């Protein structure tokens, strides 16, 4: 067989093509993600314009034009310092201790610092998933820490701590206090309510359902106003309830109802075999829940608990409406102070509060996402 | 075997270990404790009220209120009764909730879809919006809009004009006020007919599609019927009998704006705050719903040759709605409940009027709190009842 030269087979080497610029690399990325079609291009341009309108003024206000030092309103007035004035951080710096401690007496403020430290230890112990001695941590967070903080903050003459009336408490300290009281009371109470709602006893179930649904059906502010106006009515004459305690009761009851629903989700997610296994081992109801069901159920709902806590943390701002001096109220009180009467002081105060709440809430939500990923690791294929 | 299964359970030795008796004992204990708490609370309350000389009962609803409210949907003045004040507050709550729900739904869907956009920068901006807004307390946002944004607006003399009779100043927003003439009823009737006709056409088109597979332009026809019919009637009556719906445009005078419809800054701030806050949550709900539709559905639709818009309309959204609806409802309820934060900026909603002013004037805390809570509870329970029946109807029918 003679060798045929196939006319359609190329014999010469073709020139190499240039690397495909539009498939890989930054230009390709931009084309694919920002300018893939005409509507997409228009959208991109609109958004870029929007960012151009919003971002530079915000940066100019918060950083470039901001005033960082000063002792009174003159530092933040355009007619005094002859330049555009952005945020008046000098105001925040001047009032930072008020924002943190409220009117807590200055010589006693170390007690609040100790309270912050104790709280940090407790929270870290609870949130760190692989922390040693978790049971001890729970005991610390739900029993030791609340009692210690109560003695520390209200004072106890017998051990040399001067009593400080709650009317002086305020600022970030109060915000944290309300949220911590909320979580410390709502978690145990919420677990009880959740168990009650899943109980076989009809009256227990009915009572739990009524409590949970009523509280979840009304706004927090009505619960707070109720605690404020009706709690004194329901107690015997002559018994007065502390102004701080009333909203605390309201917040605790309110968050307990939400916590109960979160915990109920966890209880339902525990497979039936676990309950049956525990029963076949001869465990009673209490032991079955304590040793078998709750440890699994609570572990599943850690993200849900943290999310509820984020909501609770944001909702603590509402106590300012019923007259407590939390961070929002402290800022409201300071921004109208004539010593710091300057045009941008209000914005600065709100920016500071926003920064504080945002960092706390965003941090917690990242934590909850992380836990969710870790817990889901077993299910991932 | 059956004889063993039916044999009496083994004796537990003591009645203390009988679960039935234990259960009954626990329940009796619970009832006794709750009854005691209610009893002592009511005895104390009666004592306290008598000592403070506060009347009880709901008779105060008939009394003259003596205070005025700036924004009212029904006629109300200082000589009206407390009962009337309750109606005013309730309507204001419902108004802000209704407007807020509509606007928040649009904004939330828009942002939720934008978060899934293939356009990188759009997705990033939407994510930033959600993360920023969700992590800030609503109260702070309301104070920001009310005190930091709306207060410093120029006074009425230097109102910001948007053209077409829309003005903004520190007394709120001014809009053209529609002046309704007698003939305007024809337009309203035409609108009603248009809506009914559009619904009927939609139902007919759906049945047609189910039996024959033919599609009809339902949205276009419906829009034409609903908008076109009243417009046609408006033009016809305008030609024959003079314009039935005129607009009174706010007029810039030397010191003030005269005429037009004034929307109070409290209302603007509250609506703005609620819409922006709730939209961030709705966006997350929408995103989760769309992501819950498995990719195989879209791929199957592609394989059938459907266009991407048709895929979205007929395949993705119907399935996503099933996931979206329950959490969306709870967001609507949250918005309604959050509207009670109006009390912080002085918008006269139910809580501000009834739990604030009326409670302080009459001192009848129990009645005021009970009525207000009952209203919110009723809204919640009715909504969940409706939603549950809707869910049962929409739930996936499985083999």
XYZ file of C-alpha atoms in Angstrom:
780
model
C 0.000 0.000 0.000
C 1.371 3.266 -1.043
C 1.430 5.966 1.468
C -1.348 8.380 0.694
C -0.944 11.932 1.515
C -4.210 12.911 3.021
C -5.048 16.340 1.706
C -6.993 17.315 4.766
C -4.257 16.554 7.253
C -2.121 19.517 8.070
C 1.546 18.887 7.665
C 3.039 22.152 8.853
C 3.007 23.160 12.480
C 0.423 25.880 13.122
C 1.448 29.065 14.927
C 0.723 29.020 18.622
C -2.214 31.162 19.642
C -1.692 33.961 22.150
C -2.764 33.058 25.685
C -6.525 33.548 26.071
C -6.646 36.912 27.762
C -10.394 36.798 28.144
C -10.696 33.463 29.909
C -8.323 33.821 32.818
C -6.849 36.710 34.710
C -8.241 39.920 36.117
C -9.642 41.279 32.852
C -11.584 38.096 32.243
C -12.842 38.171 35.818
C -14.064 41.725 35.423
C -15.746 40.900 32.114
C -17.447 37.851 33.538
C -18.523 39.265 36.852
C -19.204 42.913 36.144
C -19.798 43.459 32.427
C -21.197 40.168 31.137
C -24.211 41.789 29.481
C -25.668 45.223 28.860
C -28.084 45.208 31.840
C -25.271 43.895 34.006
C -22.997 46.695 32.884
C -25.639 49.298 33.640
C -26.188 47.717 37.068
C -22.468 47.767 37.807
C -22.155 51.399 36.796
C -25.174 52.401 38.901
C -23.794 50.604 41.959
C -20.329 52.075 41.468
C -21.862 55.537 41.240
C -23.895 54.865 44.377
C -20.755 53.793 46.244
C -18.989 56.890 44.956
C -21.805 59.043 46.345
C -21.957 57.306 49.723
C -18.515 56.069 50.731
C -16.213 59.125 50.372
C -18.437 61.468 52.435
C -18.756 58.832 55.156
C -14.979 58.337 55.293
C -14.457 62.082 55.231
C -16.937 62.490 58.070
C -15.692 59.649 60.234
C -11.941 59.932 59.713
C -10.515 62.697 57.528
C -12.467 65.655 58.863
C -12.962 64.233 62.335
C -11.846 66.056 65.448
C -9.954 63.751 67.765
C -8.962 65.936 70.689
C -10.604 68.748 72.600
C -12.245 69.524 75.886
C -15.506 71.219 74.933
C -17.773 72.266 72.087
C -15.303 74.788 70.686
C -13.123 71.951 69.413
C -15.906 70.786 67.120
C -17.261 74.033 65.743
C -16.515 75.075 62.210
C -16.535 78.793 63.071
C -13.921 78.239 65.783
C -11.421 75.901 64.143
C -11.985 77.188 60.578
C -12.128 73.894 58.727
C -14.889 71.465 57.838
C -15.756 69.409 60.884
C -16.644 65.734 60.654
C -17.247 63.435 63.568
C -16.476 64.943 66.958
C -14.605 62.011 68.508
C -13.306 64.358 71.199
C -16.852 64.300 72.576
C -16.864 60.507 72.745
C -13.389 60.469 74.313
C -14.495 63.003 76.895
C -17.682 61.082 77.718
C -16.307 57.562 77.363
C -16.293 56.873 81.080
C -19.892 58.089 81.340
C -20.861 55.903 78.392
C -19.179 52.931 80.078
C -20.133 53.287 83.730
C -23.057 55.719 83.783
C -23.030 57.652 87.053
C -21.404 54.842 89.032
C -19.248 56.581 91.711
C -15.718 57.070 90.349
C -13.800 55.516 93.311
C -15.960 52.391 93.030
C -15.596 51.883 89.281
C -12.964 49.162 89.716
C -15.861 46.981 90.823
C -17.478 47.388 87.425
C -14.153 46.494 85.794
C -14.006 43.320 87.871
C -17.574 42.582 86.800
C -16.531 42.971 83.142
C -13.581 40.623 83.729
C -15.716 37.991 85.472
C -18.213 38.219 82.640
C -15.500 37.832 80.002
C -14.229 34.686 81.756
C -17.735 33.237 81.950
C -18.596 33.995 78.329
C -15.297 32.646 77.029
C -15.775 29.475 79.065
C -19.270 28.962 77.690
C -18.525 29.821 74.078
C -15.232 27.984 73.649
C -16.478 24.642 72.410
C -13.496 22.610 73.618
C -13.089 24.390 76.939
C -12.125 22.132 79.861
C -14.634 21.421 82.641
C -17.750 22.621 80.853
C -19.974 21.584 83.749
C -17.947 23.713 86.121
C -18.197 26.550 83.587
C -21.977 26.319 83.555
C -22.024 26.338 87.339
C -19.783 29.405 87.302
C -21.811 31.259 84.662
C -25.293 30.491 85.964
C -24.691 30.510 89.740
C -21.329 31.823 90.946
C -20.968 34.722 88.524
C -24.481 36.196 89.007
C -24.197 36.084 92.801
C -20.668 37.500 92.786
C -21.688 40.277 90.379
C -24.748 41.122 92.426
C -22.664 41.506 95.594
C -19.946 43.350 93.724
C -22.196 45.868 91.977
C -24.807 46.593 94.635
C -22.230 46.484 97.420
C -22.192 44.728 100.768
C -21.127 46.718 103.802
C -20.067 43.623 105.728
C -17.152 42.971 103.348
C -16.318 46.646 102.929
C -18.091 47.321 99.631
C -20.090 50.532 99.887
C -23.643 50.078 98.609
C -24.300 51.780 95.260
C -27.973 52.485 94.449
C -29.067 51.162 91.067
C -30.100 54.677 90.040
C -26.389 55.374 89.448
C -25.863 52.400 87.162
C -25.752 53.123 83.490
C -24.067 53.041 80.108
C -22.460 49.986 78.547
C -22.333 48.398 81.988
C -26.127 48.490 82.209
C -26.550 47.304 78.621
C -24.326 44.298 79.319
C -25.968 43.703 82.679
C -29.462 43.580 81.172
C -28.374 41.189 78.439
C -26.483 38.935 80.863
C -29.406 38.802 83.275
C -31.612 38.034 80.296
C -29.481 35.083 79.179
C -28.742 33.754 82.679
C -32.448 33.595 83.521
C -33.882 32.808 80.126
C -31.806 29.726 79.384
C -32.801 27.605 82.419
C -36.345 28.951 82.378
C -36.573 28.481 78.622
C -35.430 24.854 78.945
C -38.118 24.239 81.553
C -40.749 25.821 79.319
C -39.609 23.783 76.330
C -39.770 20.570 78.356
C -43.188 21.646 79.594
C -44.418 22.220 76.063
C -43.341 18.711 75.070
C -44.611 17.153 78.275
C -47.253 14.413 78.281
C -49.139 16.099 81.122
C -51.922 18.161 79.513
C -52.076 20.942 82.108
C -48.308 21.463 82.116
C -48.345 21.572 78.331
C -51.245 24.003 78.284
C -49.606 26.341 80.777
C -46.321 26.355 78.809
C -48.058 26.916 75.473
C -50.115 29.794 76.826
C -47.091 31.496 78.364
C -44.878 31.054 75.299
C -47.456 32.114 72.731
C -48.731 35.090 74.705
C -45.255 36.468 75.309
C -44.144 35.859 71.716
C -47.291 37.500 70.411
C -46.755 40.881 72.051
C -43.977 43.441 71.532
C -41.196 43.669 74.125
C -42.040 47.267 74.896
C -45.506 46.297 76.128
C -43.943 43.654 78.376
C -41.536 46.263 79.747
C -44.291 48.799 80.361
C -46.326 46.071 82.002
C -43.421 45.133 84.284
C -42.938 48.809 85.061
C -46.532 49.659 85.895
C -48.095 46.411 87.003
C -45.378 44.700 89.029
C -45.732 47.198 91.903
C -49.502 46.629 91.813
C -49.226 42.882 92.200
C -46.991 42.998 95.261
C -48.226 43.680 98.794
C -48.484 47.306 99.810
C -45.257 48.787 101.079
C -43.069 46.408 99.067
C -41.344 48.523 96.455
C -39.582 47.021 93.492
C -36.303 48.507 92.390
C -36.553 50.623 89.214
C -33.874 48.453 87.613
C -35.401 45.158 88.675
C -38.741 45.722 86.920
C -37.387 45.850 83.345
C -35.033 42.987 84.212
C -38.021 40.812 85.098
C -39.689 41.837 81.828
C -36.612 41.114 79.721
C -36.067 37.739 81.419
C -39.637 36.542 80.900
C -39.638 37.792 77.325
C -36.399 36.118 76.296
C -37.346 32.915 78.133
C -40.304 32.448 75.775
C -38.087 32.849 72.715
C -35.417 30.612 74.215
C -38.051 27.956 74.875
C -38.890 27.793 71.185
C -35.214 27.471 70.263
C -34.684 24.669 72.789
C -37.863 22.942 71.618
C -36.353 22.831 68.127
C -33.343 21.028 69.609
C -35.497 18.592 71.559
C -37.406 17.720 68.408
C -34.185 17.188 66.488
C -32.949 14.492 68.890
C -33.878 11.163 67.267
C -36.619 9.180 68.940
C -34.212 6.269 69.373
C -32.268 8.296 71.920
C -35.369 8.712 74.100
C -36.257 5.047 73.703
C -32.696 3.956 74.386
C -32.612 5.956 77.581
C -35.955 4.529 78.685
C -34.838 0.980 77.924
C -31.850 1.555 80.192
C -34.359 2.259 82.940
C -33.604 5.958 83.302
C -36.416 8.096 84.700
C -37.609 11.289 83.037
C -35.167 13.567 84.875
C -32.100 11.447 84.231
C -33.088 10.753 80.647
C -33.327 14.481 79.949
C -30.225 15.426 81.926
C -27.840 12.740 80.707
C -29.122 11.805 77.258
C -31.470 14.260 75.594
C -30.554 17.771 76.743
C -26.787 17.491 76.104
C -27.529 16.586 72.473
C -30.428 19.008 72.068
C -28.554 22.000 73.482
C -25.506 21.254 71.376
C -27.622 21.350 68.235
C -29.172 24.686 69.119
C -26.043 26.616 70.120
C -26.358 28.753 66.951
C -30.026 29.356 67.700
C -29.231 30.357 71.278
C -26.561 32.769 70.090
C -28.965 34.255 67.530
C -31.603 34.713 70.224
C -28.976 36.364 72.342
C -28.112 38.758 69.506
C -31.782 39.726 69.327
C -31.895 40.133 73.096
C -28.755 42.260 73.030
C -30.265 44.586 70.439
C -33.551 44.673 72.327
C -31.880 45.823 75.535
C -31.925 49.301 73.976
C -35.656 49.325 74.713
C -35.047 49.615 78.442
C -34.111 53.224 77.711
C -37.785 53.869 76.871
C -38.874 52.805 80.362
C -36.316 55.089 81.954
C -33.089 53.139 82.436
C -29.849 54.859 81.511
C -28.436 52.335 79.072
C -25.915 53.209 76.362
C -28.523 54.760 74.041
C -29.987 56.864 76.828
C -26.518 57.907 78.023
C -25.750 59.135 74.513
C -29.118 60.874 74.254
C -28.411 62.599 77.557
C -24.869 63.647 76.560
C -25.577 64.895 73.075
C -27.953 67.588 74.360
C -25.464 68.695 77.014
C -24.682 72.414 76.359
C -20.955 71.857 77.037
C -20.796 69.781 73.896
C -23.422 71.603 71.835
C -21.911 71.377 68.361
C -23.585 70.471 65.057
C -21.995 67.047 64.553
C -22.129 65.791 68.139
C -25.420 63.928 67.683
C -24.134 62.073 64.629
C -20.954 61.188 66.474
C -22.864 59.829 69.442
C -25.007 57.639 67.194
C -21.937 56.541 65.229
C -20.271 55.449 68.467
C -23.329 53.498 69.618
C -23.672 51.942 66.174
C -20.019 50.879 66.236
C -20.404 49.295 69.668
C -23.569 47.360 68.837
C -22.358 46.390 65.398
C -19.058 44.957 66.612
C -20.788 42.950 69.358
C -23.604 41.625 67.168
C -21.464 40.935 64.132
C -18.919 39.090 66.272
C -21.622 36.936 67.799
C -23.197 36.162 64.439
C -19.799 35.101 63.032
C -19.366 32.850 66.064
C -22.763 31.285 65.519
C -21.986 30.637 61.841
C -18.673 29.048 62.828
C -20.363 26.749 65.350
C -22.986 25.824 62.786
C -20.258 24.784 60.338
C -18.474 22.770 63.005
C -21.637 21.000 64.078
C -22.547 20.249 60.493
C -19.106 18.753 59.807
C -20.410 15.299 60.746
C -23.209 15.495 58.211
C -21.092 16.799 55.357
C -20.078 14.305 52.742
C -47.620 -14.040 73.266
C -50.772 -11.959 73.356
C -51.589 -13.158 76.841
C -48.256 -11.802 78.090
C -48.702 -8.482 76.349
C -52.132 -8.056 77.830
C -51.119 -9.037 81.327
C -51.395 -6.339 83.992
C -48.228 -4.226 84.343
C -45.982 -5.398 87.168
C -46.651 -3.827 90.490
C -44.352 -0.913 91.261
C -44.433 -1.537 94.956
C -45.820 1.830 95.927
C -48.313 4.281 94.481
C -45.475 6.842 94.629
C -43.958 5.174 91.564
C -47.138 5.049 89.527
C -46.583 7.447 86.604
C -50.286 8.286 86.394
C -50.487 9.301 90.012
C -47.227 11.187 89.784
C -48.430 13.062 86.712
C -51.665 13.986 88.409
C -49.757 15.161 91.475
C -47.447 17.368 89.426
C -50.372 18.911 87.608
C -52.296 19.554 90.787
C -49.192 21.168 92.243
C -48.878 23.399 89.157
C -52.532 24.430 89.288
C -52.267 25.218 93.003
C -49.132 27.336 92.528
C -50.569 29.268 89.559
C -53.892 29.759 91.307
C -52.133 31.010 94.418
C -50.025 33.458 92.393
C -53.081 34.812 90.573
C -55.049 35.015 93.796
C -52.391 36.889 95.761
C -51.642 39.174 92.805
C -55.309 40.113 92.460
C -55.768 40.646 96.189
C -52.705 42.887 96.257
C -53.807 44.711 93.115
C -57.256 45.395 94.581
C -55.667 46.676 97.793
C -53.173 48.834 95.963
C -55.758 50.280 93.608
C -58.073 51.093 96.506
C -55.215 52.748 98.378
C -54.280 54.819 95.327
C -57.966 55.615 94.664
C -57.780 54.357 91.081
C -61.026 53.184 89.525
C -61.128 49.821 87.839
C -63.158 48.395 85.014
C -63.485 49.517 81.437
C -65.829 52.431 82.126
C -63.019 54.913 81.492
C -63.249 54.216 77.772
C -66.370 56.418 77.742
C -64.651 59.347 79.465
C -63.364 62.412 77.687
C -59.685 62.105 76.913
C -58.668 65.770 76.954
C -55.529 65.298 74.851
C -54.953 65.761 71.184
C -53.164 63.568 68.654
C -51.473 65.064 65.604
C -51.987 62.235 63.134
C -55.490 60.770 63.047
C -57.214 58.702 60.410
C -60.659 59.193 61.967
C -61.989 62.452 63.360
C -60.603 62.971 66.825
C -60.142 65.899 69.189
C -59.500 66.674 72.825
C -63.214 66.210 73.561
C -63.296 62.669 72.203
C -63.366 59.655 74.469
C -60.535 57.323 75.485
C -62.226 54.651 73.425
C -61.888 56.891 70.382
C -58.210 57.448 71.247
C -57.770 53.683 71.245
C -59.239 53.496 67.730
C -56.936 56.303 66.581
C -53.871 54.533 67.971
C -54.885 51.173 66.547
C -55.473 52.631 63.075
C -52.121 54.413 63.173
C -50.393 51.146 64.102
C -52.171 49.303 61.307
C -51.379 52.087 58.818
C -47.640 52.073 59.497
C -47.599 48.265 59.573
C -49.440 47.960 56.250
C -47.288 50.496 54.421
C -44.155 49.104 56.053
C -44.971 45.521 55.047
C -45.550 46.432 51.400
C -42.379 48.496 51.078
C -40.220 46.095 53.100
C -41.346 43.191 50.922
C -40.285 44.969 47.738
C -36.957 46.135 49.163
C -36.303 42.782 50.830
C -36.976 40.740 47.677
C -34.832 43.107 45.665
C -31.896 42.833 48.061
C -32.315 39.099 48.548
C -32.132 38.539 44.801
C -29.256 41.021 44.521
C -27.280 38.972 47.066
C -27.434 36.032 44.674
C -26.637 38.133 41.621
C -23.784 36.900 39.420
C -22.668 40.533 39.345
C -19.929 40.588 41.952
C -20.250 44.168 43.086
C -24.056 44.044 43.343
C -23.874 40.917 45.480
C -21.235 42.470 47.715
C -23.171 45.697 48.259
C -26.328 43.733 49.083
C -24.384 41.593 51.582
C -22.902 44.693 53.185
C -26.380 46.201 53.509
C -27.747 43.099 55.215
C -24.812 42.721 57.592
C -24.825 46.393 58.508
C -28.553 46.784 59.119
C -29.228 43.456 60.826
C -26.569 44.042 63.445
C -27.767 47.440 64.618
C -30.622 47.876 67.109
C -33.821 49.149 65.515
C -34.244 51.793 68.202
C -30.873 53.288 67.299
C -31.841 53.360 63.632
C -35.144 55.051 64.391
C -33.418 57.696 66.501
C -30.910 58.174 63.706
C -33.598 58.737 61.057
C -35.735 60.914 63.270
C -33.171 63.019 65.085
C -30.108 62.942 62.870
C -31.715 62.960 59.419
C -35.200 64.505 59.531
C -34.702 67.097 62.291
C -31.860 69.001 60.633
C -33.811 69.392 57.376
C -34.465 73.003 56.394
C -37.563 74.693 57.836
C -40.754 75.171 55.864
C -39.521 78.393 54.291
C -36.611 76.608 52.595
C -38.288 73.304 51.819
C -36.490 70.869 49.581
C -38.585 70.475 46.451
C -38.667 67.281 44.396
C -40.944 68.756 41.741
C -44.534 67.722 40.996
C -45.599 69.136 44.336
C -43.441 66.926 46.564
C -41.668 68.835 49.332
C -39.548 67.800 52.288
C -38.802 69.910 55.356
C -38.423 69.501 59.098
C -42.195 69.362 59.515
C -42.406 66.284 57.373
C -43.222 65.487 53.799
C -45.771 67.359 51.699
C -47.571 65.588 48.876
C -50.270 66.681 46.445
C -53.631 65.983 48.044
C -56.202 64.329 45.774
C -59.506 66.224 45.795
C -62.219 63.671 45.187
C -65.279 64.846 43.306
C -68.648 63.069 43.107
C -67.849 61.691 39.666
C -64.693 60.096 41.046
C -66.814 57.149 42.136
C -67.006 56.063 38.509
C -63.228 55.770 38.503
C -63.293 53.775 41.751
C -65.989 51.484 40.346
C -63.954 51.061 37.172
C -60.966 50.090 39.297
C -63.066 47.491 41.111
C -64.338 46.053 37.819
C -60.783 46.011 36.500
C -59.511 44.038 39.508
C -62.374 41.534 39.298
C -61.916 41.135 35.549
C -58.163 40.653 35.941
C -58.673 38.003 38.616
C -61.268 36.235 36.496
C -58.994 36.295 33.480
C -56.115 34.967 35.574
C -58.232 32.068 36.830
C -59.485 31.268 33.349
C -55.959 31.419 31.876
C -54.687 29.124 34.615
C -57.404 26.540 33.956
C -56.765 26.812 30.221
C -53.060 26.250 30.734
C -53.701 23.267 32.967
C -55.892 21.566 30.353
C -54.364 22.627 27.041
C -50.904 23.958 27.887
C -51.518 27.240 26.065
C -50.098 30.273 27.877
C -51.701 33.683 27.944
C -50.106 37.026 28.861
C -51.787 37.182 32.283
C -49.624 39.913 33.808
C -49.896 42.277 30.843
C -53.641 41.808 30.459
C -54.203 42.156 34.190
C -52.186 45.363 34.391
C -54.066 46.742 31.401
C -57.419 45.914 32.990
C -56.554 47.251 36.447
C -54.820 50.445 35.319
C -56.307 51.018 31.897
C -60.001 50.770 32.759
C -59.992 53.464 35.492
C -57.750 55.659 33.357
C -60.184 55.369 30.467
C -63.133 56.238 32.721
C -61.164 59.136 34.199
C -60.453 60.555 30.767
C -64.057 60.044 29.629
C -65.560 61.739 32.696
C -62.903 64.437 32.385
C -64.078 65.157 28.831
C -67.798 65.008 29.602
C -68.128 66.422 33.123
C -64.825 67.980 34.135
C -61.850 66.419 35.911
C -63.167 64.318 38.832
C -59.835 63.888 40.637
C -57.840 67.061 40.936
C -54.719 67.422 43.017
C -54.186 70.202 45.519
C -50.521 70.957 45.235
C -48.744 72.323 48.308
C -47.929 75.947 47.714
C -44.752 77.622 48.810
C -45.733 80.809 50.621
C -43.409 83.180 52.361
C -43.205 81.391 55.687
C -44.892 78.085 55.199
C -46.227 75.517 52.810
C -49.942 75.798 52.342
C -52.293 73.019 51.289
C -51.360 69.558 50.140
C -51.114 66.474 52.259
C -48.715 66.661 55.174
C -47.009 63.453 56.284
C -45.550 63.923 59.757
C -41.814 63.364 60.261
C -42.494 60.778 62.978
C -44.393 58.703 60.455
C -41.691 59.130 57.821
C -38.931 58.174 60.267
C -40.816 55.176 61.622
C -41.727 53.855 58.181
C -38.213 54.394 56.887
C -36.620 52.699 59.898
C -38.996 49.722 59.896
C -38.728 49.189 56.143
C -34.942 49.351 56.063
C -34.577 47.103 59.121
C -37.132 44.483 58.140
C -35.970 44.424 54.507
C -32.580 43.136 55.675
C -34.278 40.186 57.371
C -36.633 39.565 54.457
C -33.628 39.580 52.121
C -32.116 36.713 54.131
C -35.395 34.808 54.046
C -35.654 35.248 50.280
C -32.052 34.237 49.705
C -32.465 31.101 51.815
C -35.674 30.261 49.947
C -34.096 30.572 46.523
C -31.033 28.582 47.588
C -33.325 25.871 48.938
C -34.530 25.083 45.412
C -32.152 22.374 44.301
C -29.900 23.047 41.371
C -31.313 20.033 39.555
C -34.586 21.916 39.110
C -32.895 24.749 37.242
C -30.818 22.312 35.217
C -33.874 20.272 34.307
C -35.639 23.453 33.207
C -32.589 24.344 31.096
C -32.627 20.868 29.601
C -36.275 21.368 28.624
C -35.193 24.520 26.826
C -36.931 27.063 29.063
C -35.529 30.562 29.035
C -34.010 31.810 32.260
C -36.882 34.228 32.978
C -39.422 31.465 32.413
C -37.398 29.114 34.604
C -37.438 31.684 37.385
C -41.158 32.289 37.022
C -42.435 28.765 36.590
C -39.849 26.585 38.316
C -37.784 28.415 40.911
C -40.149 30.975 42.447
C -43.145 28.654 43.023
C -40.883 26.239 44.909
C -38.990 28.976 46.737
C -42.247 30.601 47.877
C -43.111 27.440 49.767
C -39.946 27.863 51.828
C -40.166 31.651 52.022
C -43.770 32.109 53.152
C -43.623 30.944 56.810
C -40.532 32.975 57.834
C -41.792 35.882 55.745
C -44.994 35.930 57.776
C -43.057 35.979 61.003
C -41.083 38.948 59.660
C -44.379 40.725 58.935
C -45.442 40.069 62.506
C -42.081 41.320 63.750
C -42.553 44.517 61.776
C -46.001 45.009 63.269
C -44.684 44.401 66.769
C -41.631 46.578 66.173
C -43.875 49.443 65.119
C -44.482 49.836 68.860
C -41.037 51.461 69.046
C -42.944 54.476 67.734
C -43.192 55.477 71.368
C -39.483 56.423 71.282
C -39.946 59.034 68.575
C -43.477 60.138 69.406
C -45.488 58.641 66.571
C -49.026 58.187 67.968
C -49.381 54.434 67.565
C -51.357 52.146 69.855
C -48.612 51.841 72.487
C -47.800 55.543 72.521
C -51.434 56.660 72.729
C -52.906 53.948 74.893
C -50.069 52.560 77.020
C -48.472 55.992 77.224
C -50.849 58.916 77.425
C -54.083 57.147 78.409
C -52.333 54.972 81.011
C -50.615 57.961 82.563
C -53.813 60.017 82.650
C -56.108 57.366 84.060
C -53.625 55.255 86.004
C -55.621 52.167 85.001
C -52.550 50.140 84.173
C -54.157 46.704 84.196
C -56.909 47.601 81.739
C -54.638 49.551 79.373
C -51.926 46.873 79.314
C -54.495 44.103 78.888
C -56.247 45.823 75.978
C -52.998 46.691 74.184
C -51.553 43.221 74.617
C -54.806 41.640 73.515
C -54.702 43.633 70.278
C -51.172 42.514 69.403
C -51.966 38.976 70.459
C -55.070 38.935 68.283
C -53.081 40.182 65.292
C -50.453 37.470 65.874
C -52.919 34.651 66.372
C -55.103 35.592 63.394
C -52.044 35.852 61.159
C -50.695 32.494 62.275
C -54.094 30.851 61.819
C -54.335 32.197 58.261
C -50.740 31.200 57.555
C -51.225 27.694 58.866
C -54.199 27.105 56.603
C -52.274 28.585 53.671
C -49.309 26.340 54.446
C -51.500 23.274 54.569
C -52.814 24.152 51.120
C -49.356 24.908 49.693
C -47.480 22.057 51.322
C -45.848 19.654 48.947
C -48.067 16.683 48.228
C -45.850 13.667 48.519
C -46.501 10.090 47.661
